[in-house]
């Protein structure tokens, strides 16, 4: 019994000491373990007692140090957008990007509110694809790319890049939506029913399809999360990454919080963790569908997002809805 207690004691002290050592910012001062109980170990960490938030902030857990390979720093200079739409996409999805530009992501659809569409990409390991995207960017000027490897596992970096971009180059925007390239967005509902341009802009606002869940420990799952990375059994509430909307002030808050939050590859879970740290509670909105839904005019008129829409279908749905605006359901 006593040996158990002292073991625990040593472990606690060692952990505590190494945590302090890590946070203290002076890696050169080595902590020497003197394997003897009677030596007051606590004394050796006394010089590092000067712990402030500044110390912690100077050593980010998750420094986002990627430079922009493609940027549109002036996109927001002459306009203050009501809504910036960030679309997570991959290099080969040329058709999907074009379909979005020509349908719901068309920046010229609305005359009373200004919307901006921005596609988010990382760097591909295939240089040819990077060059093709570079050319696409010179035509449309709606692509932002940072220098991290574009992969499913790096989706969180893509979202954080978008948050950082809004905070840096578009801080006066009112709202931001983050969505994927296979999502249909009912912009009329999003803008006029949900965000309501004529009302006072909200702050610290976040909404989408809220999920209250916990980590999946089955390694075969797409959403597998190891106990090492996330030991707790529940996630804070998070919005499905297929589409969520927030007031633009939240972009900077999430980006800054992420610098001190251990990175997780599940981007929507990770954003939820940052929101939890910030004390921002996401609102549930059943208009955000994160599953596929067969097209019907009246059904699609009621939603904000629908998942799994290939490019051809995007055009078909958009054309049908646009040409039947006069019809009642
Ligand atoms: C603690 O840190 C602050 C800010 O870095 C410094 O000004 C102060 O002198 C330090 N105090 C001690 C006791 O080291
Ligand atoms: C994510 O991006 C970083 C930075 O480019 C890279 O080192 C890492 O290998 C990428 N991870 C995956 C799983 O692709």
mmCIF file of C-alpha atoms and ligand atoms in Angstrom:
data_model
loop_
_atom_site.group_PDB
_atom_site.id
_atom_site.type_symbol
_atom_site.label_atom_id
_atom_site.label_comp_id
_atom_site.label_asym_id
_atom_site.label_seq_id
_atom_site.Cartn_x
_atom_site.Cartn_y
_atom_site.Cartn_z
ATOM 1 C CA UNK A 1 0.000 0.000 0.000
ATOM 2 C CA UNK A 2 2.623 2.629 0.933
ATOM 3 C CA UNK A 3 4.683 1.749 -2.133
ATOM 4 C CA UNK A 4 1.621 2.248 -4.323
ATOM 5 C CA UNK A 5 1.039 5.651 -2.807
ATOM 6 C CA UNK A 6 4.609 6.773 -3.280
ATOM 7 C CA UNK A 7 4.652 5.444 -6.833
ATOM 8 C CA UNK A 8 1.605 7.484 -7.590
ATOM 9 C CA UNK A 9 3.177 10.432 -5.891
ATOM 10 C CA UNK A 10 6.330 10.183 -7.986
ATOM 11 C CA UNK A 11 4.307 9.790 -11.140
ATOM 12 C CA UNK A 12 2.202 12.813 -10.317
ATOM 13 C CA UNK A 13 5.219 14.926 -9.495
ATOM 14 C CA UNK A 14 7.098 13.789 -12.576
ATOM 15 C CA UNK A 15 4.117 14.512 -14.823
ATOM 16 C CA UNK A 16 3.538 17.825 -13.201
ATOM 17 C CA UNK A 17 7.202 18.719 -13.421
ATOM 18 C CA UNK A 18 7.450 17.763 -17.057
ATOM 19 C CA UNK A 19 4.291 19.670 -17.885
ATOM 20 C CA UNK A 20 5.763 22.742 -16.245
ATOM 21 C CA UNK A 21 9.001 22.157 -18.054
ATOM 22 C CA UNK A 22 7.142 21.978 -21.332
ATOM 23 C CA UNK A 23 5.133 25.111 -20.672
ATOM 24 C CA UNK A 24 7.988 27.065 -19.167
ATOM 25 C CA UNK A 25 9.514 27.702 -22.535
ATOM 26 C CA UNK A 26 13.050 26.910 -21.493
ATOM 27 C CA UNK A 27 13.741 23.563 -23.004
ATOM 28 C CA UNK A 28 17.453 23.977 -22.346
ATOM 29 C CA UNK A 29 16.946 23.656 -18.588
ATOM 30 C CA UNK A 30 16.852 19.930 -18.249
ATOM 31 C CA UNK A 31 14.871 18.312 -15.524
ATOM 32 C CA UNK A 32 16.927 15.677 -13.801
ATOM 33 C CA UNK A 33 15.174 12.787 -12.239
ATOM 34 C CA UNK A 34 16.988 11.829 -9.027
ATOM 35 C CA UNK A 35 15.532 8.404 -8.274
ATOM 36 C CA UNK A 36 15.381 8.857 -4.535
ATOM 37 C CA UNK A 37 12.277 9.480 -2.470
ATOM 38 C CA UNK A 38 13.813 11.716 0.154
ATOM 39 C CA UNK A 39 14.891 14.325 -2.377
ATOM 40 C CA UNK A 40 12.204 17.000 -2.509
ATOM 41 C CA UNK A 41 11.531 16.888 -6.226
ATOM 42 C CA UNK A 42 9.168 19.826 -6.119
ATOM 43 C CA UNK A 43 12.072 22.084 -5.268
ATOM 44 C CA UNK A 44 13.712 21.451 -8.623
ATOM 45 C CA UNK A 45 10.777 22.930 -10.479
ATOM 46 C CA UNK A 46 10.547 26.085 -8.381
ATOM 47 C CA UNK A 47 12.461 28.261 -10.871
ATOM 48 C CA UNK A 48 9.731 27.573 -13.441
ATOM 49 C CA UNK A 49 6.889 28.728 -11.238
ATOM 50 C CA UNK A 50 6.485 31.890 -13.294
ATOM 51 C CA UNK A 51 3.699 30.521 -15.455
ATOM 52 C CA UNK A 52 1.527 32.958 -17.307
ATOM 53 C CA UNK A 53 -0.829 32.692 -20.242
ATOM 54 C CA UNK A 54 1.781 34.514 -22.241
ATOM 55 C CA UNK A 55 4.155 31.636 -21.725
ATOM 56 C CA UNK A 56 1.565 29.220 -23.044
ATOM 57 C CA UNK A 57 0.582 31.407 -25.965
ATOM 58 C CA UNK A 58 4.141 31.741 -27.198
ATOM 59 C CA UNK A 59 4.325 27.999 -27.703
ATOM 60 C CA UNK A 60 1.255 26.984 -29.719
ATOM 61 C CA UNK A 61 0.261 23.357 -29.520
ATOM 62 C CA UNK A 62 -0.957 23.498 -33.079
ATOM 63 C CA UNK A 63 0.869 26.269 -34.918
ATOM 64 C CA UNK A 64 -0.723 26.825 -38.294
ATOM 65 C CA UNK A 65 2.425 27.872 -40.151
ATOM 66 C CA UNK A 66 1.454 27.110 -43.740
ATOM 67 C CA UNK A 67 1.964 29.843 -46.320
ATOM 68 C CA UNK A 68 -0.527 30.585 -49.069
ATOM 69 C CA UNK A 69 0.295 29.039 -52.434
ATOM 70 C CA UNK A 70 -2.764 30.644 -54.018
ATOM 71 C CA UNK A 71 -4.483 33.586 -52.402
ATOM 72 C CA UNK A 72 -7.099 36.213 -53.154
ATOM 73 C CA UNK A 73 -6.138 38.865 -50.629
ATOM 74 C CA UNK A 74 -8.137 41.610 -52.372
ATOM 75 C CA UNK A 75 -11.409 39.759 -52.798
ATOM 76 C CA UNK A 76 -12.965 41.643 -49.888
ATOM 77 C CA UNK A 77 -11.229 44.973 -50.316
ATOM 78 C CA UNK A 78 -13.899 46.817 -52.238
ATOM 79 C CA UNK A 79 -16.958 44.982 -50.941
ATOM 80 C CA UNK A 80 -18.233 44.005 -47.531
ATOM 81 C CA UNK A 81 -19.835 40.642 -48.130
ATOM 82 C CA UNK A 82 -22.940 39.632 -46.297
ATOM 83 C CA UNK A 83 -21.932 35.993 -46.642
ATOM 84 C CA UNK A 84 -18.658 34.260 -47.457
ATOM 85 C CA UNK A 85 -19.074 30.656 -48.564
ATOM 86 C CA UNK A 86 -16.042 28.458 -47.925
ATOM 87 C CA UNK A 87 -16.166 25.246 -49.916
ATOM 88 C CA UNK A 88 -13.857 22.400 -49.032
ATOM 89 C CA UNK A 89 -12.788 20.780 -52.288
ATOM 90 C CA UNK A 90 -10.090 18.556 -53.818
ATOM 91 C CA UNK A 91 -8.031 19.131 -56.945
ATOM 92 C CA UNK A 92 -9.836 16.764 -59.262
ATOM 93 C CA UNK A 93 -13.284 18.187 -58.557
ATOM 94 C CA UNK A 94 -13.118 20.660 -61.451
ATOM 95 C CA UNK A 95 -16.691 19.824 -62.484
ATOM 96 C CA UNK A 96 -18.066 20.205 -58.992
ATOM 97 C CA UNK A 97 -16.476 23.633 -58.585
ATOM 98 C CA UNK A 98 -17.778 24.748 -61.961
ATOM 99 C CA UNK A 99 -21.268 23.465 -61.160
ATOM 100 C CA UNK A 100 -21.283 25.447 -57.920
ATOM 101 C CA UNK A 101 -20.046 28.609 -59.675
ATOM 102 C CA UNK A 102 -22.867 28.290 -62.189
ATOM 103 C CA UNK A 103 -25.614 27.450 -59.718
ATOM 104 C CA UNK A 104 -26.038 28.269 -56.032
ATOM 105 C CA UNK A 105 -22.509 29.654 -55.616
ATOM 106 C CA UNK A 106 -22.954 32.247 -58.369
ATOM 107 C CA UNK A 107 -21.823 35.501 -56.784
ATOM 108 C CA UNK A 108 -24.104 37.589 -58.977
ATOM 109 C CA UNK A 109 -27.414 35.896 -58.147
ATOM 110 C CA UNK A 110 -28.442 38.446 -55.545
ATOM 111 C CA UNK A 111 -28.458 42.164 -56.083
ATOM 112 C CA UNK A 112 -29.322 43.272 -52.558
ATOM 113 C CA UNK A 113 -26.709 41.198 -50.711
ATOM 114 C CA UNK A 114 -23.130 40.498 -51.634
ATOM 115 C CA UNK A 115 -21.951 36.895 -51.445
ATOM 116 C CA UNK A 116 -18.458 35.549 -52.021
ATOM 117 C CA UNK A 117 -17.587 31.991 -52.950
ATOM 118 C CA UNK A 118 -14.151 30.639 -52.050
ATOM 119 C CA UNK A 119 -12.847 27.128 -52.728
ATOM 120 C CA UNK A 120 -10.358 25.696 -50.222
ATOM 121 C CA UNK A 121 -7.488 23.437 -51.247
ATOM 122 C CA UNK A 122 -4.216 22.092 -49.921
ATOM 123 C CA UNK A 123 -1.217 21.165 -52.020
ATOM 124 C CA UNK A 124 -1.414 18.038 -54.145
ATOM 125 C CA UNK A 125 1.513 15.650 -54.400
ATOM 126 C CA UNK A 126 0.860 15.628 -58.162
ATOM 127 C CA UNK A 127 2.362 18.825 -59.594
ATOM 128 C CA UNK A 128 0.257 18.624 -62.755
ATOM 129 C CA UNK A 129 -2.914 18.912 -60.692
ATOM 130 C CA UNK A 130 -1.485 21.885 -58.819
ATOM 131 C CA UNK A 131 -0.778 23.606 -62.125
ATOM 132 C CA UNK A 132 -4.270 22.915 -63.412
ATOM 133 C CA UNK A 133 -5.779 24.412 -60.281
ATOM 134 C CA UNK A 134 -3.435 27.384 -60.592
ATOM 135 C CA UNK A 135 -4.779 28.028 -64.104
ATOM 136 C CA UNK A 136 -8.346 27.647 -62.903
ATOM 137 C CA UNK A 137 -7.586 30.156 -60.184
ATOM 138 C CA UNK A 138 -6.292 32.704 -62.725
ATOM 139 C CA UNK A 139 -9.597 32.508 -64.554
ATOM 140 C CA UNK A 140 -12.036 32.587 -61.651
ATOM 141 C CA UNK A 141 -10.093 34.101 -58.753
ATOM 142 C CA UNK A 142 -12.009 32.093 -56.205
ATOM 143 C CA UNK A 143 -9.412 29.592 -54.953
ATOM 144 C CA UNK A 144 -7.323 29.717 -51.794
ATOM 145 C CA UNK A 145 -4.587 27.153 -51.282
ATOM 146 C CA UNK A 146 -2.140 26.647 -48.461
ATOM 147 C CA UNK A 147 1.021 24.635 -48.397
ATOM 148 C CA UNK A 148 -0.142 21.508 -46.558
ATOM 149 C CA UNK A 149 -0.674 18.145 -48.197
ATOM 150 C CA UNK A 150 -4.256 17.864 -49.402
ATOM 151 C CA UNK A 151 -5.670 14.664 -47.924
ATOM 152 C CA UNK A 152 -8.765 13.449 -46.149
ATOM 153 C CA UNK A 153 -6.756 13.282 -42.969
ATOM 154 C CA UNK A 154 -5.876 16.973 -43.313
ATOM 155 C CA UNK A 155 -9.441 18.271 -43.701
ATOM 156 C CA UNK A 156 -9.202 20.123 -40.417
ATOM 157 C CA UNK A 157 -6.282 22.140 -41.767
ATOM 158 C CA UNK A 158 -8.431 23.095 -44.746
ATOM 159 C CA UNK A 159 -11.190 24.425 -42.527
ATOM 160 C CA UNK A 160 -8.715 26.291 -40.327
ATOM 161 C CA UNK A 161 -7.194 27.808 -43.452
ATOM 162 C CA UNK A 162 -10.659 29.105 -44.359
ATOM 163 C CA UNK A 163 -11.180 30.564 -40.876
ATOM 164 C CA UNK A 164 -7.789 32.204 -41.025
ATOM 165 C CA UNK A 165 -8.497 33.601 -44.488
ATOM 166 C CA UNK A 166 -11.779 35.203 -43.394
ATOM 167 C CA UNK A 167 -10.173 36.601 -40.227
ATOM 168 C CA UNK A 168 -7.257 38.040 -42.216
ATOM 169 C CA UNK A 169 -8.703 39.165 -45.524
ATOM 170 C CA UNK A 170 -12.421 39.495 -44.925
ATOM 171 C CA UNK A 171 -12.918 40.483 -41.285
ATOM 172 C CA UNK A 172 -15.879 42.754 -42.082
ATOM 173 C CA UNK A 173 -18.028 40.004 -43.580
ATOM 174 C CA UNK A 174 -21.201 39.351 -41.614
ATOM 175 C CA UNK A 175 -21.648 35.611 -41.988
ATOM 176 C CA UNK A 176 -19.645 32.624 -43.146
ATOM 177 C CA UNK A 177 -20.766 29.234 -44.354
ATOM 178 C CA UNK A 178 -18.448 26.238 -44.552
ATOM 179 C CA UNK A 179 -19.621 23.445 -46.789
ATOM 180 C CA UNK A 180 -18.432 20.716 -49.184
ATOM 181 C CA UNK A 181 -18.380 20.448 -52.969
ATOM 182 C CA UNK A 182 -21.172 17.830 -53.124
ATOM 183 C CA UNK A 183 -23.708 19.907 -51.235
ATOM 184 C CA UNK A 184 -26.684 21.687 -52.704
ATOM 185 C CA UNK A 185 -27.450 24.917 -50.867
ATOM 186 C CA UNK A 186 -30.841 26.599 -51.003
ATOM 187 C CA UNK A 187 -29.477 30.140 -50.925
ATOM 188 C CA UNK A 188 -32.867 31.843 -50.674
ATOM 189 C CA UNK A 189 -33.622 30.026 -47.450
ATOM 190 C CA UNK A 190 -30.116 30.511 -46.102
ATOM 191 C CA UNK A 191 -30.060 34.234 -46.756
ATOM 192 C CA UNK A 192 -33.650 35.395 -46.302
ATOM 193 C CA UNK A 193 -35.135 32.862 -43.879
ATOM 194 C CA UNK A 194 -32.117 32.153 -41.674
ATOM 195 C CA UNK A 195 -29.701 35.073 -41.815
ATOM 196 C CA UNK A 196 -32.169 37.865 -42.631
ATOM 197 C CA UNK A 197 -30.049 40.735 -44.019
ATOM 198 C CA UNK A 198 -32.449 43.345 -42.671
ATOM 199 C CA UNK A 199 -31.947 42.326 -39.034
ATOM 200 C CA UNK A 200 -29.142 43.228 -36.676
ATOM 201 C CA UNK A 201 -26.079 41.040 -37.375
ATOM 202 C CA UNK A 202 -25.526 38.355 -34.764
ATOM 203 C CA UNK A 203 -22.254 37.779 -32.912
ATOM 204 C CA UNK A 204 -20.852 34.516 -31.534
ATOM 205 C CA UNK A 205 -23.505 32.730 -33.572
ATOM 206 C CA UNK A 206 -23.089 29.207 -34.921
ATOM 207 C CA UNK A 207 -25.659 26.888 -36.478
ATOM 208 C CA UNK A 208 -26.027 23.749 -38.544
ATOM 209 C CA UNK A 209 -27.066 20.144 -38.049
ATOM 210 C CA UNK A 210 -25.985 19.609 -34.436
ATOM 211 C CA UNK A 211 -24.670 16.179 -33.491
ATOM 212 C CA UNK A 212 -24.320 15.054 -29.894
ATOM 213 C CA UNK A 213 -22.092 12.045 -30.063
ATOM 214 C CA UNK A 214 -18.970 10.351 -28.954
ATOM 215 C CA UNK A 215 -15.854 8.903 -30.524
ATOM 216 C CA UNK A 216 -16.120 5.765 -32.665
ATOM 217 C CA UNK A 217 -13.438 3.305 -31.586
ATOM 218 C CA UNK A 218 -13.909 0.863 -34.460
ATOM 219 C CA UNK A 219 -10.811 1.226 -36.620
ATOM 220 C CA UNK A 220 -12.713 0.346 -39.797
ATOM 221 C CA UNK A 221 -14.902 3.417 -39.460
ATOM 222 C CA UNK A 222 -14.354 6.532 -41.513
ATOM 223 C CA UNK A 223 -14.793 8.443 -38.266
ATOM 224 C CA UNK A 224 -12.450 6.335 -36.159
ATOM 225 C CA UNK A 225 -10.911 8.195 -33.236
ATOM 226 C CA UNK A 226 -8.169 6.667 -31.127
ATOM 227 C CA UNK A 227 -8.216 6.839 -27.343
ATOM 228 C CA UNK A 228 -4.768 8.394 -27.463
ATOM 229 C CA UNK A 229 -5.994 11.351 -29.469
ATOM 230 C CA UNK A 230 -9.304 11.716 -27.675
ATOM 231 C CA UNK A 231 -9.713 9.762 -24.436
ATOM 232 C CA UNK A 232 -13.121 11.091 -23.371
ATOM 233 C CA UNK A 233 -16.304 9.230 -24.209
ATOM 234 C CA UNK A 234 -18.311 12.211 -25.479
ATOM 235 C CA UNK A 235 -17.669 15.009 -27.946
ATOM 236 C CA UNK A 236 -19.000 18.468 -27.247
ATOM 237 C CA UNK A 237 -21.955 19.218 -29.546
ATOM 238 C CA UNK A 238 -20.713 19.845 -33.082
ATOM 239 C CA UNK A 239 -22.271 20.710 -36.439
ATOM 240 C CA UNK A 240 -21.993 18.238 -39.304
ATOM 241 C CA UNK A 241 -19.179 19.373 -41.582
ATOM 242 C CA UNK A 242 -21.464 19.072 -44.605
ATOM 243 C CA UNK A 243 -22.664 22.599 -43.898
ATOM 244 C CA UNK A 244 -22.564 25.034 -41.030
ATOM 245 C CA UNK A 245 -23.028 28.770 -40.782
ATOM 246 C CA UNK A 246 -21.644 31.281 -38.305
ATOM 247 C CA UNK A 247 -21.215 34.977 -37.698
ATOM 248 C CA UNK A 248 -17.878 36.069 -39.122
ATOM 249 C CA UNK A 249 -16.414 37.043 -35.729
ATOM 250 C CA UNK A 250 -16.334 33.328 -34.908
ATOM 251 C CA UNK A 251 -13.790 32.676 -37.684
ATOM 252 C CA UNK A 252 -11.024 34.463 -35.845
ATOM 253 C CA UNK A 253 -12.099 33.039 -32.481
ATOM 254 C CA UNK A 254 -11.913 29.478 -33.792
ATOM 255 C CA UNK A 255 -8.648 30.046 -35.612
ATOM 256 C CA UNK A 256 -6.976 31.515 -32.526
ATOM 257 C CA UNK A 257 -8.383 28.826 -30.261
ATOM 258 C CA UNK A 258 -7.120 26.141 -32.625
ATOM 259 C CA UNK A 259 -3.534 27.295 -32.109
ATOM 260 C CA UNK A 260 -3.800 26.018 -28.545
ATOM 261 C CA UNK A 261 -5.967 22.994 -29.213
ATOM 262 C CA UNK A 262 -4.484 19.663 -30.183
ATOM 263 C CA UNK A 263 -5.345 18.910 -33.802
ATOM 264 C CA UNK A 264 -7.944 16.219 -34.553
ATOM 265 C CA UNK A 265 -8.487 14.966 -38.106
ATOM 266 C CA UNK A 266 -12.305 15.063 -37.835
ATOM 267 C CA UNK A 267 -12.844 18.689 -38.758
ATOM 268 C CA UNK A 268 -16.408 19.077 -37.539
ATOM 269 C CA UNK A 269 -15.596 17.483 -34.186
ATOM 270 C CA UNK A 270 -12.558 19.720 -33.910
ATOM 271 C CA UNK A 271 -14.529 22.891 -34.626
ATOM 272 C CA UNK A 272 -16.990 21.713 -31.953
ATOM 273 C CA UNK A 273 -14.143 21.405 -29.451
ATOM 274 C CA UNK A 274 -13.011 24.956 -30.219
ATOM 275 C CA UNK A 275 -16.584 26.244 -29.832
ATOM 276 C CA UNK A 276 -16.832 24.470 -26.504
ATOM 277 C CA UNK A 277 -13.644 26.167 -25.310
ATOM 278 C CA UNK A 278 -15.066 29.487 -26.454
ATOM 279 C CA UNK A 279 -18.366 28.888 -24.685
ATOM 280 C CA UNK A 280 -20.309 29.172 -27.957
ATOM 281 C CA UNK A 281 -23.227 26.786 -28.236
ATOM 282 C CA UNK A 282 -24.265 25.721 -31.766
ATOM 283 C CA UNK A 283 -27.975 26.076 -32.599
ATOM 284 C CA UNK A 284 -29.768 23.099 -34.062
ATOM 285 C CA UNK A 285 -31.362 23.757 -37.449
ATOM 286 C CA UNK A 286 -33.126 20.876 -39.149
ATOM 287 C CA UNK A 287 -32.875 22.621 -42.523
ATOM 288 C CA UNK A 288 -29.283 21.412 -42.751
ATOM 289 C CA UNK A 289 -29.607 17.901 -44.149
ATOM 290 C CA UNK A 290 -26.418 15.908 -43.977
ATOM 291 C CA UNK A 291 -27.830 13.022 -45.977
ATOM 292 C CA UNK A 292 -29.047 12.559 -49.531
ATOM 293 C CA UNK A 293 -32.621 13.450 -50.338
ATOM 294 C CA UNK A 294 -34.344 12.684 -53.636
ATOM 295 C CA UNK A 295 -35.234 15.831 -55.529
ATOM 296 C CA UNK A 296 -38.683 17.260 -55.397
ATOM 297 C CA UNK A 297 -39.374 20.954 -55.816
ATOM 298 C CA UNK A 298 -41.422 21.318 -52.668
ATOM 299 C CA UNK A 299 -39.052 19.352 -50.467
ATOM 300 C CA UNK A 300 -36.020 21.239 -51.675
ATOM 301 C CA UNK A 301 -37.796 24.528 -51.077
ATOM 302 C CA UNK A 302 -37.916 23.778 -47.368
ATOM 303 C CA UNK A 303 -34.257 22.886 -46.784
ATOM 304 C CA UNK A 304 -30.985 24.768 -46.474
ATOM 305 C CA UNK A 305 -28.549 21.992 -47.503
ATOM 306 C CA UNK A 306 -28.739 18.580 -49.175
ATOM 307 C CA UNK A 307 -25.779 16.179 -49.276
ATOM 308 C CA UNK A 308 -24.343 13.996 -52.084
ATOM 309 C CA UNK A 309 -25.359 15.956 -55.139
ATOM 310 C CA UNK A 310 -23.136 15.251 -58.181
ATOM 311 C CA UNK A 311 -22.377 18.163 -60.569
ATOM 312 C CA UNK A 312 -24.930 17.209 -63.273
ATOM 313 C CA UNK A 313 -27.681 16.976 -60.697
ATOM 314 C CA UNK A 314 -26.662 20.334 -59.246
ATOM 315 C CA UNK A 315 -27.467 21.956 -62.588
ATOM 316 C CA UNK A 316 -30.727 20.067 -62.992
ATOM 317 C CA UNK A 317 -31.981 20.972 -59.518
ATOM 318 C CA UNK A 318 -30.916 24.592 -59.858
ATOM 319 C CA UNK A 319 -32.542 24.999 -63.260
ATOM 320 C CA UNK A 320 -35.756 23.394 -62.122
ATOM 321 C CA UNK A 321 -36.013 25.485 -58.976
ATOM 322 C CA UNK A 322 -35.129 28.697 -60.802
ATOM 323 C CA UNK A 323 -37.644 28.152 -63.572
ATOM 324 C CA UNK A 324 -40.483 27.301 -61.171
ATOM 325 C CA UNK A 325 -40.196 30.189 -58.758
ATOM 326 C CA UNK A 326 -43.784 31.207 -59.537
ATOM 327 C CA UNK A 327 -45.207 27.780 -58.667
ATOM 328 C CA UNK A 328 -46.702 27.197 -55.248
ATOM 329 C CA UNK A 329 -46.255 24.059 -53.217
HETATM 330 C C1 LIG B 1 7.641 36.503 -14.553
HETATM 331 O O1 LIG B 1 7.435 36.792 -15.925
HETATM 332 C C2 LIG B 1 7.243 38.169 -16.183
HETATM 333 C C3 LIG B 1 6.896 38.318 -17.662
HETATM 334 O O2 LIG B 1 7.691 37.521 -18.472
HETATM 335 C C4 LIG B 1 8.507 38.930 -15.773
HETATM 336 O O3 LIG B 1 8.338 40.301 -16.033
HETATM 337 C C5 LIG B 1 8.770 38.714 -14.307
HETATM 338 O O4 LIG B 1 9.978 39.322 -13.940
HETATM 339 C C6 LIG B 1 8.860 37.208 -14.018
HETATM 340 N N1 LIG B 1 8.969 36.983 -12.581
HETATM 341 C C7 LIG B 1 9.838 36.151 -12.062
HETATM 342 C C8 LIG B 1 9.782 35.956 -10.579
HETATM 343 O O5 LIG B 1 10.624 35.513 -12.753
HETATM 344 C C1 LIG B 2 -0.970 16.851 -43.621
HETATM 345 O O1 LIG B 2 -0.190 17.948 -44.035
HETATM 346 C C2 LIG B 2 1.102 18.007 -43.465
HETATM 347 C C3 LIG B 2 1.751 19.284 -43.924
HETATM 348 O O2 LIG B 2 1.904 19.312 -45.315
HETATM 349 C C4 LIG B 2 1.894 16.777 -43.888
HETATM 350 O O3 LIG B 2 3.155 16.800 -43.262
HETATM 351 C C5 LIG B 2 1.138 15.536 -43.480
HETATM 352 O O4 LIG B 2 1.794 14.400 -43.982
HETATM 353 C C6 LIG B 2 -0.278 15.574 -44.013
HETATM 354 N N1 LIG B 2 -1.002 14.439 -43.460
HETATM 355 C C7 LIG B 2 -1.609 13.540 -44.223
HETATM 356 C C8 LIG B 2 -2.224 12.412 -43.511
HETATM 357 O O5 LIG B 2 -1.659 13.635 -45.429
#
